[in-house]
Tab-separated table of C-alpha atoms in Angstrom:
chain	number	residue	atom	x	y	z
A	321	UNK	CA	153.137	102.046	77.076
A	322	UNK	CA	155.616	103.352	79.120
A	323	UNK	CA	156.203	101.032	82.286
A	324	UNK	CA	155.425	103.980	85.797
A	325	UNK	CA	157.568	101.630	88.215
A	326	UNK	CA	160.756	102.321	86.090
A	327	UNK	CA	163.629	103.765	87.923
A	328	UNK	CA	165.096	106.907	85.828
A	329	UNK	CA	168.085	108.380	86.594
A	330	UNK	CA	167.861	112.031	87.582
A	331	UNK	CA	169.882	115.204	87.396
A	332	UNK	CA	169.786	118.541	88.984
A	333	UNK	CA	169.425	120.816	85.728
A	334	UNK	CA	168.048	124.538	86.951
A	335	UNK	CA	166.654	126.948	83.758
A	336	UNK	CA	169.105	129.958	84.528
A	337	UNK	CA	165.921	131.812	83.432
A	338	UNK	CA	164.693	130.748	87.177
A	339	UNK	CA	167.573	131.679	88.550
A	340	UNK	CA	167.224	134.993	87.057
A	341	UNK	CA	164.118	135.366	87.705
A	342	UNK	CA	165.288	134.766	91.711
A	343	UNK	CA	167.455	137.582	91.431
A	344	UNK	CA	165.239	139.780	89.656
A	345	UNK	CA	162.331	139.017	92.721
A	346	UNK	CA	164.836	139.352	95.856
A	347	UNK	CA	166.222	142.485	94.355
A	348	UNK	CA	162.030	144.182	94.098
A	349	UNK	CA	161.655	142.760	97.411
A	350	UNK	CA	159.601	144.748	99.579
A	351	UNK	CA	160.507	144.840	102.782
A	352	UNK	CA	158.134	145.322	106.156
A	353	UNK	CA	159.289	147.218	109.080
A	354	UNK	CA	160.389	146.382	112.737
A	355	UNK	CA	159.499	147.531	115.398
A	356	UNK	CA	162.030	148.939	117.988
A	357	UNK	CA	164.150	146.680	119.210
A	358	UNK	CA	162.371	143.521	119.220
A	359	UNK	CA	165.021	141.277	117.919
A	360	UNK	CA	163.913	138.048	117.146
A	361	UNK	CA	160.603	138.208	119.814
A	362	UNK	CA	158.341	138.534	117.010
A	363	UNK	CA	159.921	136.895	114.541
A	364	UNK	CA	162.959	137.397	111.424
A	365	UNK	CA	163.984	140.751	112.064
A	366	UNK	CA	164.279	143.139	109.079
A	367	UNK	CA	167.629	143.374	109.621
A	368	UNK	CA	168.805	140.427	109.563
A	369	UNK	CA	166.796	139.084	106.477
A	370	UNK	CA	168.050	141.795	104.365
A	371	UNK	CA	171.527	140.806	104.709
A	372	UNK	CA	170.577	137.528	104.320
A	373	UNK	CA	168.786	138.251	101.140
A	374	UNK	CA	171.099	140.113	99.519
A	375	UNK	CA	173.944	137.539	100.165
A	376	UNK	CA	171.423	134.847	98.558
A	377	UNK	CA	170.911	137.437	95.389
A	378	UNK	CA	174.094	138.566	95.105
A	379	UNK	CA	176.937	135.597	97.324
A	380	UNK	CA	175.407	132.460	96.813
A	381	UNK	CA	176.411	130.073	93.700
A	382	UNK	CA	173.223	127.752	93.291
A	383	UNK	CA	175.298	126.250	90.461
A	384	UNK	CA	178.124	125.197	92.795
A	385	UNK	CA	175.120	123.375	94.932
A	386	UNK	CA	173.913	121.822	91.599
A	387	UNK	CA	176.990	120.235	90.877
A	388	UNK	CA	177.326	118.901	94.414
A	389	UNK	CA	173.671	117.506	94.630
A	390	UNK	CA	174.595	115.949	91.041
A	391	UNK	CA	177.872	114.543	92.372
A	392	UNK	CA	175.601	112.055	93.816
A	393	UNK	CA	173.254	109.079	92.043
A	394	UNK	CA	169.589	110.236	91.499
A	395	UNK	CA	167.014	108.859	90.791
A	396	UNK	CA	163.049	109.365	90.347
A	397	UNK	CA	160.066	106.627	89.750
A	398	UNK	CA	156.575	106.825	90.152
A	399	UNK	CA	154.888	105.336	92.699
A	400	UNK	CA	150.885	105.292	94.170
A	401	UNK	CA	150.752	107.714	91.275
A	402	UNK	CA	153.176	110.091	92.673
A	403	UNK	CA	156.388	111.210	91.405
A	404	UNK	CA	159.496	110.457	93.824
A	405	UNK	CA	162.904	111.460	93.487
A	406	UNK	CA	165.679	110.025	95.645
A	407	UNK	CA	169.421	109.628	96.130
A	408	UNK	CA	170.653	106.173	95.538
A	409	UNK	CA	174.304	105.775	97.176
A	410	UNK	CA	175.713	102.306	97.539
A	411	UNK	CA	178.949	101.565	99.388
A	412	UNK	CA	181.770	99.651	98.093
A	413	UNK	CA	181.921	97.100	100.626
A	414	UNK	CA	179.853	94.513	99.423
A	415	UNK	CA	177.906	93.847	103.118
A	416	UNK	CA	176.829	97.328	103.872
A	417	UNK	CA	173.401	97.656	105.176
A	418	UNK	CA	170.680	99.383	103.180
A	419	UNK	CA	169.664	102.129	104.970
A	420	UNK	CA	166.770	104.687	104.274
A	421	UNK	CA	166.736	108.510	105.766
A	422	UNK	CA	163.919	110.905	105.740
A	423	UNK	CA	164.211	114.311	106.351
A	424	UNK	CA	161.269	116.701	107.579
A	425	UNK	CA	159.630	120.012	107.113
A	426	UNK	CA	161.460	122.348	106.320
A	427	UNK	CA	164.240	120.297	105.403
A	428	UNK	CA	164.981	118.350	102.725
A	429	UNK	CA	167.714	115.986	101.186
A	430	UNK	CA	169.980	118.634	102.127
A	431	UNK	CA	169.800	117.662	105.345
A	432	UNK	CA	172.199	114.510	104.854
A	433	UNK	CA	174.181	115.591	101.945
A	434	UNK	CA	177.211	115.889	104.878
A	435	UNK	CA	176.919	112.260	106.091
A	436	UNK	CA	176.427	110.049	103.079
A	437	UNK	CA	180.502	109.731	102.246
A	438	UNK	CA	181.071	108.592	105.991
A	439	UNK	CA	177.390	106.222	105.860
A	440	UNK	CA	178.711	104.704	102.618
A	441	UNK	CA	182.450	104.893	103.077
A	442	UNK	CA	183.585	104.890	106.062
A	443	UNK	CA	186.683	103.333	104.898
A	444	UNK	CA	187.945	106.463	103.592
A	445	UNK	CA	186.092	108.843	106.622
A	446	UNK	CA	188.148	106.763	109.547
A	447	UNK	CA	185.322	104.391	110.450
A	448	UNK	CA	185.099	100.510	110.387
A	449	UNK	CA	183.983	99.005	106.761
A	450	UNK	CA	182.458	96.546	108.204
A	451	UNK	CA	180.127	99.327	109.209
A	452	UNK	CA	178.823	100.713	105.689
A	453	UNK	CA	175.189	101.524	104.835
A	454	UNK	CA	173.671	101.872	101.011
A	455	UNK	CA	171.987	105.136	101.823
A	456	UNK	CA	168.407	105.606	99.949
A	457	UNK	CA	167.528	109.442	101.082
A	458	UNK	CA	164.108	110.264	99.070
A	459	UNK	CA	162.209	113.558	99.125
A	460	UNK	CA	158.480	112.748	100.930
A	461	UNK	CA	156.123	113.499	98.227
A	462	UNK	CA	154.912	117.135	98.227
A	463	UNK	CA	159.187	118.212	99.093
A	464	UNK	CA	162.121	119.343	96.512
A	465	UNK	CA	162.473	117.405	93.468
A	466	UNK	CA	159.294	115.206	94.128
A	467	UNK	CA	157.646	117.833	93.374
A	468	UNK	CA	154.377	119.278	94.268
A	469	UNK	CA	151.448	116.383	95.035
A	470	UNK	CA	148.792	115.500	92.707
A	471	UNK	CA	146.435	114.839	95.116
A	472	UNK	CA	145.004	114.667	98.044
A	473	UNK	CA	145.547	112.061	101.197
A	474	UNK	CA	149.378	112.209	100.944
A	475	UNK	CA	149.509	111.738	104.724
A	476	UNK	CA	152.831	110.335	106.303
A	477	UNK	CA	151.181	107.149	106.516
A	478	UNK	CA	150.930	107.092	102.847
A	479	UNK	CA	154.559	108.395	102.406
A	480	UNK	CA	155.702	105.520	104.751
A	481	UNK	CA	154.295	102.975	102.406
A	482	UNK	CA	154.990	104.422	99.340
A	483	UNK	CA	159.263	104.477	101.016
A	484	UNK	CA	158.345	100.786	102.036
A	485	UNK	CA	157.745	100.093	98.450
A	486	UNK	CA	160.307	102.403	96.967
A	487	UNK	CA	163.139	99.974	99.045
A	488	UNK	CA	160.911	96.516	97.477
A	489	UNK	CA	161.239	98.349	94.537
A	490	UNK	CA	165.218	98.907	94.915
A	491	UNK	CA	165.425	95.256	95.928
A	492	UNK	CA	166.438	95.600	99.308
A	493	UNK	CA	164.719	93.041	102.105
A	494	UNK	CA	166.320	93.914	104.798
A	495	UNK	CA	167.497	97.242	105.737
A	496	UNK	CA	167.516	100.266	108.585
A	497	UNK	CA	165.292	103.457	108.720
A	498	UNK	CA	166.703	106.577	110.159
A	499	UNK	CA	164.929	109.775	110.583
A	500	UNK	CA	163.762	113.175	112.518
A	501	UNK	CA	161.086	114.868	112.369
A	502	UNK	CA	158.325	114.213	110.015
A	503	UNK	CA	161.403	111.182	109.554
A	504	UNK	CA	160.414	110.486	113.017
A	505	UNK	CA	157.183	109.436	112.466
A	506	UNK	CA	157.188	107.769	108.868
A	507	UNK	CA	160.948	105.949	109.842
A	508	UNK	CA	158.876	103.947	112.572
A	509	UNK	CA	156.141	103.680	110.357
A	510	UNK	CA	158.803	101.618	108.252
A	511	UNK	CA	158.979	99.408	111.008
A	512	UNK	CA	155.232	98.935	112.054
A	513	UNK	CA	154.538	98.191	108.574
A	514	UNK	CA	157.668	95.780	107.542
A	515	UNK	CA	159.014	94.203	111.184
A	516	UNK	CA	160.122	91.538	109.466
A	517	UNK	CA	161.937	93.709	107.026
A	518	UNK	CA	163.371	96.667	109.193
A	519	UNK	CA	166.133	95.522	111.229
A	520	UNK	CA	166.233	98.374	113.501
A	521	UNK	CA	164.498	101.928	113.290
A	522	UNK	CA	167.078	105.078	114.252
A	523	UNK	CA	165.585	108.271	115.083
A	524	UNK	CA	166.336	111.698	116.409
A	525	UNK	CA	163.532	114.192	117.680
A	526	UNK	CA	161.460	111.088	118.496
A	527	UNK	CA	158.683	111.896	121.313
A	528	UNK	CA	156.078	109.944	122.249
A	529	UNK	CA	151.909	111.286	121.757
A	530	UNK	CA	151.390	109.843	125.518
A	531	UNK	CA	151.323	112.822	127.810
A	532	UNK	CA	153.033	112.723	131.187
A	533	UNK	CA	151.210	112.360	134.044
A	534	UNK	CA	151.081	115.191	136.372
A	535	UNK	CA	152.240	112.661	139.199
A	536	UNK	CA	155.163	111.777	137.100
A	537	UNK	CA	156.703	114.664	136.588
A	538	UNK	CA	158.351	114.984	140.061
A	539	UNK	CA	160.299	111.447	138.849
A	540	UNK	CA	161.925	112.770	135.993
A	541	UNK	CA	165.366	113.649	135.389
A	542	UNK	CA	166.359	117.515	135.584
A	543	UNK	CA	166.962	117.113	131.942
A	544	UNK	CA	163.572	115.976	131.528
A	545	UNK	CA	161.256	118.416	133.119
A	546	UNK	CA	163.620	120.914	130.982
A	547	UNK	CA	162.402	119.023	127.596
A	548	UNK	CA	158.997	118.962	129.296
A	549	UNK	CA	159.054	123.108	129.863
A	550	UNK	CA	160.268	123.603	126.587
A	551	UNK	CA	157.729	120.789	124.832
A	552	UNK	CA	155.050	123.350	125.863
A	553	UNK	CA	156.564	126.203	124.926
A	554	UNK	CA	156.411	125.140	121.341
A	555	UNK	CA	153.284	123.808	121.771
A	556	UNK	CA	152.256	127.396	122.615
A	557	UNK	CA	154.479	130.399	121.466
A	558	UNK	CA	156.027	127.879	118.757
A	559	UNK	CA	153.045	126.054	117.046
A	560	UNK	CA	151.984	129.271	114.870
A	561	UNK	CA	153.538	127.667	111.952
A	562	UNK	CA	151.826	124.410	112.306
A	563	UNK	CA	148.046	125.724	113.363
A	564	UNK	CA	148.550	127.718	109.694
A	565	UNK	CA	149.666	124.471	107.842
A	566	UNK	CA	147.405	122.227	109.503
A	567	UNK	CA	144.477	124.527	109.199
A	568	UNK	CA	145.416	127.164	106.221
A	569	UNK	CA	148.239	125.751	103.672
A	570	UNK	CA	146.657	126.863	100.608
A	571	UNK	CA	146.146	130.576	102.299
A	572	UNK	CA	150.065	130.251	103.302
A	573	UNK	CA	151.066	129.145	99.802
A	574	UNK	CA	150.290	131.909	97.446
A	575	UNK	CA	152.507	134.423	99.705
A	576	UNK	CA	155.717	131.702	100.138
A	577	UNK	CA	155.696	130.925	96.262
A	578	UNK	CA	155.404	134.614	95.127
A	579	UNK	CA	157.518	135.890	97.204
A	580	UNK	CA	161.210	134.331	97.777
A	581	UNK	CA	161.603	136.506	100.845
A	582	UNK	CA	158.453	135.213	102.477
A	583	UNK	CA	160.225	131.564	101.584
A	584	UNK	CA	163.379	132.365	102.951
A	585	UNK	CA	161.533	133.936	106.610
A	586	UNK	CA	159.259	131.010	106.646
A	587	UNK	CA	161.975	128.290	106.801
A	588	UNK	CA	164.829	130.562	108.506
A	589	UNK	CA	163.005	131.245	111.239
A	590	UNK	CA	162.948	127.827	112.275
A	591	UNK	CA	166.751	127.113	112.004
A	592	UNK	CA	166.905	129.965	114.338
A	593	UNK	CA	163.788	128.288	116.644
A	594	UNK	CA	164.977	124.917	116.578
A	595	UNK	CA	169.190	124.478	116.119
A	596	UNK	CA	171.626	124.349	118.431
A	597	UNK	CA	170.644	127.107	121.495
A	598	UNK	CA	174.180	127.918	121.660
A	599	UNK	CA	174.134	129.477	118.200
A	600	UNK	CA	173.287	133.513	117.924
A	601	UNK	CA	171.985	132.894	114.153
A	602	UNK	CA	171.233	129.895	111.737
A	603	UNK	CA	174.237	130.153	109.818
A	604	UNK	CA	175.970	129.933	113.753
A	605	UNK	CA	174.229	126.283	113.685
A	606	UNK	CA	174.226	125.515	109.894
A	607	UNK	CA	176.328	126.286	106.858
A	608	UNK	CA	174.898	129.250	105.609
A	609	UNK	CA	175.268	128.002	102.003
A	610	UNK	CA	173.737	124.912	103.206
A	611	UNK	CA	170.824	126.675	104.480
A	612	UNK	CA	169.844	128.548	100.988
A	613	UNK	CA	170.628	125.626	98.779
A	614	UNK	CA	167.514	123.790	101.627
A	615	UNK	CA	165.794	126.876	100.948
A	616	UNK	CA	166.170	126.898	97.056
A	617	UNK	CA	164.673	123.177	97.070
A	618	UNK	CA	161.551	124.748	98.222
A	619	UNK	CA	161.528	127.974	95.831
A	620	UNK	CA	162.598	125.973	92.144
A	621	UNK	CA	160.454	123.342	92.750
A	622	UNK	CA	157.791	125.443	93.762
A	623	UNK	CA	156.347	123.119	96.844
A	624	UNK	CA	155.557	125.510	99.616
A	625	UNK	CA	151.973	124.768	99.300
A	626	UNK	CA	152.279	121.188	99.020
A	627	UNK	CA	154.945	120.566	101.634
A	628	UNK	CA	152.675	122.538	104.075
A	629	UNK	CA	149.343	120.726	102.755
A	630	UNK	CA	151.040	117.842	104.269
A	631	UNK	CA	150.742	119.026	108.001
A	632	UNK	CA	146.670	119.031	106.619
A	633	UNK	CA	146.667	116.017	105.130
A	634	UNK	CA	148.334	113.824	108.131
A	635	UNK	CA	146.340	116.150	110.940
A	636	UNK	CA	142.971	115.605	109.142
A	637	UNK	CA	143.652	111.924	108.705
A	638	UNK	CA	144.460	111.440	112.456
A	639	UNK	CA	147.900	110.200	111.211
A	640	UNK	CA	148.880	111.968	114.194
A	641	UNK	CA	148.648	110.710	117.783
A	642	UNK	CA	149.938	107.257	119.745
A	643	UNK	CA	150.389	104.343	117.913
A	644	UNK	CA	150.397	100.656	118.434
A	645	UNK	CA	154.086	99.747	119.881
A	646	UNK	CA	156.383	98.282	117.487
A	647	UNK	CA	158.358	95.496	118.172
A	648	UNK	CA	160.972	96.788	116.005
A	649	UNK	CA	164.649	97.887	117.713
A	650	UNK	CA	164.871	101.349	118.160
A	651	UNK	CA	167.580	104.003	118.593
A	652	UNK	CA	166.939	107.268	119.841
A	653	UNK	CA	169.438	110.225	120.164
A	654	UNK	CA	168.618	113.077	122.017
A	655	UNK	CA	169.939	116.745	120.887
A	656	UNK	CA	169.714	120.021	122.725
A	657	UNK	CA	166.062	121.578	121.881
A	658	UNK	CA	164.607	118.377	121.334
A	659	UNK	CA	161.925	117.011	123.349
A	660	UNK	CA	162.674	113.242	124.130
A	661	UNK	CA	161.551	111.750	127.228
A	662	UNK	CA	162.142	108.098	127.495
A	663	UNK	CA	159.266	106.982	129.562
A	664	UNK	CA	156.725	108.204	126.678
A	665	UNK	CA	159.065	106.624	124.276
A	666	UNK	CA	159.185	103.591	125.232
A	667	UNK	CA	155.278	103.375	125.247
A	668	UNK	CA	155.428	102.816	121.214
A	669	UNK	CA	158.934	101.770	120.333
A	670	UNK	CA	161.214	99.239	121.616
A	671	UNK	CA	164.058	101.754	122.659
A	672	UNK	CA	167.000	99.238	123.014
A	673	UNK	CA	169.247	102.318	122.520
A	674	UNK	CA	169.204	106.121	123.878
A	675	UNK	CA	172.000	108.714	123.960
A	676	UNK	CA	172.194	112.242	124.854
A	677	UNK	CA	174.174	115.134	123.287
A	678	UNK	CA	175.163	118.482	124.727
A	679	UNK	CA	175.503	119.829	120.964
A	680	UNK	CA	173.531	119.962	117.939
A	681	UNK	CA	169.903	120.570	117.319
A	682	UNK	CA	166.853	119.820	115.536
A	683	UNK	CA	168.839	119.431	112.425
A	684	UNK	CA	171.064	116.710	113.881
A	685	UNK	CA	173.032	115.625	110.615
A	686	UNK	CA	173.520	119.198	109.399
A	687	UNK	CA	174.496	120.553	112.854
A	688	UNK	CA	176.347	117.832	114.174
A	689	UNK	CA	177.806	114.941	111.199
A	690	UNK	CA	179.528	113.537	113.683
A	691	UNK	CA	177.996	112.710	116.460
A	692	UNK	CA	174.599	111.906	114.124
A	693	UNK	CA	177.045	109.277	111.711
A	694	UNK	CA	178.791	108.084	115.301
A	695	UNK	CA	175.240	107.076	116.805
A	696	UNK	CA	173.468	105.767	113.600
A	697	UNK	CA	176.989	103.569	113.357
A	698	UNK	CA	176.670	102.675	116.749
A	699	UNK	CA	173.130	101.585	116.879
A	700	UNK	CA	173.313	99.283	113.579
A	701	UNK	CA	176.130	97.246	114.892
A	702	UNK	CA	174.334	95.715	117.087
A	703	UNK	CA	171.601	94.676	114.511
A	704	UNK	CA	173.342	93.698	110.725
């Protein structure tokens, strides 16, 4: 009988009958119309997706992005009955930390395929060896090469054990969790459920479920009441996309995985939303070959539905909302768009670090490597 906890290596190997098939659907697209100039009010303009889709059908080399996503160790075991696939990247300095990092919806692995060489080698990227990480970056259950979930519950409480026993499993004791996001809420859940195991919890995005108190706001920061504003604005003309997912996701998933267009709007539109406000378009913010190959993790592996099920599965669970405060060290960086205030943060996480950036966005370590692999470095010094 063949043992489930086995750890099997894993490589990227697409059919090119998918990849035709791709081609074949972008080029039958059919396409909506705008209305006068609306720009991006509504949402992706026509406009702009067609030239986006035909550089994806006719620009873009997924097998270029294979062979990079390859160049690195994979890896997939079964755990809690799920499949989960992961890079495994250890340094060459022989007392680098373990670290873990977990991306969000709609990213994926993607997300950190920029900082892993400077996390695990910093020798060679002009950093301090003595500040090297072994960098674990799964895909939550229900993502990419995880693949679609096999049942229900998969909340992000049950993602942050099944991660907690993915890094038992991997035989590492003591290590770091980094995160934003949905990263932002199962990282800390690393923490909560292993203090004695996490040496320090790094997060980006991080905001606290504790709402301000009217009287308060007149004692924040001009900085804050701007995160504040802008927390209910997506709370209002932003949270479409996650009253459909929380409520809907099966509705939401037959259009997204018939149609690679409907994929590509779905997750663009948020790169646009959410990066760096001084970009005009995603690919302003993000690499715009970057940005498809994240994309293409969602159309091959066919996990719209179950990456959106997820926003059902941790809503209807009341996986959602303030949680006990964890003794565990935190870091928290703060990029333009996101919605940090400290005084809510520090209500359920021992914030023993906090920096603000004037660049970047949601996306920290696609948008900004630097400062993201600068700050994570930063943080864990103080803890190995």
């Amino acid at each position: 009988m063949e043992d489930k906890s086995k750890i099997r290596p894993f490589t990227v190997d697409i059919p090119q009958a998918d990849l035709d098939d791709l081609r074949d659907r972008l080029a039958r697209t059919r396409w909506s119309a705008d209305l006068p100039d609306a720009g991006w009010s509504r949402g992706v303009p026509v406009s702009y997706l067609k030239g986006l889709a035909e550089y994806w059908r006719d620009g873009y080399d997924w097998r270029a992005r294979e062979r990079q996503l390859n160049s690195f160790p994979q890896y997939t075991t079964e755990i809690d009955g799920q499949n989960v696939h992961f890079l495994h990247v250890r340094s060459p300095e022989p007392g680098a930390l373990p670290l873990i990092l977990t991306h969000g919806w709609p990213g994926s692995i993607v997300e950190f395929l920029n900082v892993i060489g400077p996390l695990t080698d910093p020798r060679t990227h002009g950093g301090d060896p003595a500040e090297a990480f072994h960098v674990v970056v799964p895909s939550i259950p229900g993502s990419g090469f995880s693949g679609p979930t096999r049942e229900a519950g998969w909340d992000t409480n049950r993602v942050t054990r099944a991660f907690a026993a993915l890094m038992d499993r991997l035989g590492y004791d003591r290590y770091g969790a980094q995160g934003g996001d949905t990263g932002a809420v199962i990282s800390p859940g690393l923490g909560r459920l292993n203090p004695d195991r996490v040496v320090g919890v790094h997060a980006n995005g991080l905001s606290g479920f504790t709402e301000i108190d009217p009287d308060e706001v007149a004692e924040l920061t001009e900085a804050e009441r701007a995160r504040l504003a802008h927390l209910e604005y997506l709370n209002t003309e932003q949270s479409g996309y996650a009253m459909i997912q929380i409520s809907r996701p099966q509705t939401l998933a037959h259009g997204l995985h018939d149609s690679p267009v409907g994929q590509l709007a779905w997750i663009v539109e948020k790169f646009k939303e959410w990066t760096d406000p001084a970009a005009d378009l995603p690919e302003d913010a993000v690499d715009r070959d970057l940005l498809l190959t994240n994309v293409m993790l969602y159309w091959l592996t066919g996990t719209a539905g179950s990456s959106a099920n997820s926003y059902y599965e941790t809503a209807h669970s009341g996986a959602w909302g303030a949680s006990e405060r964890s003794p565990v060290p935190t870091g928290v960086a703060v990029f333009p768009h996101d919605v940090s205030i400290r005084r809510t943060v520090e209500l359920e996480h021992n914030v023993v670090h906090w920096t603000e950036f004037d660049r970047g966005g949601h996306f920290a370590a696609m948008e900004a490597p630097d400062l993201f692999v600068g700050d994570v470095r930063e943080f864990f010094a103080k803890l190995r």
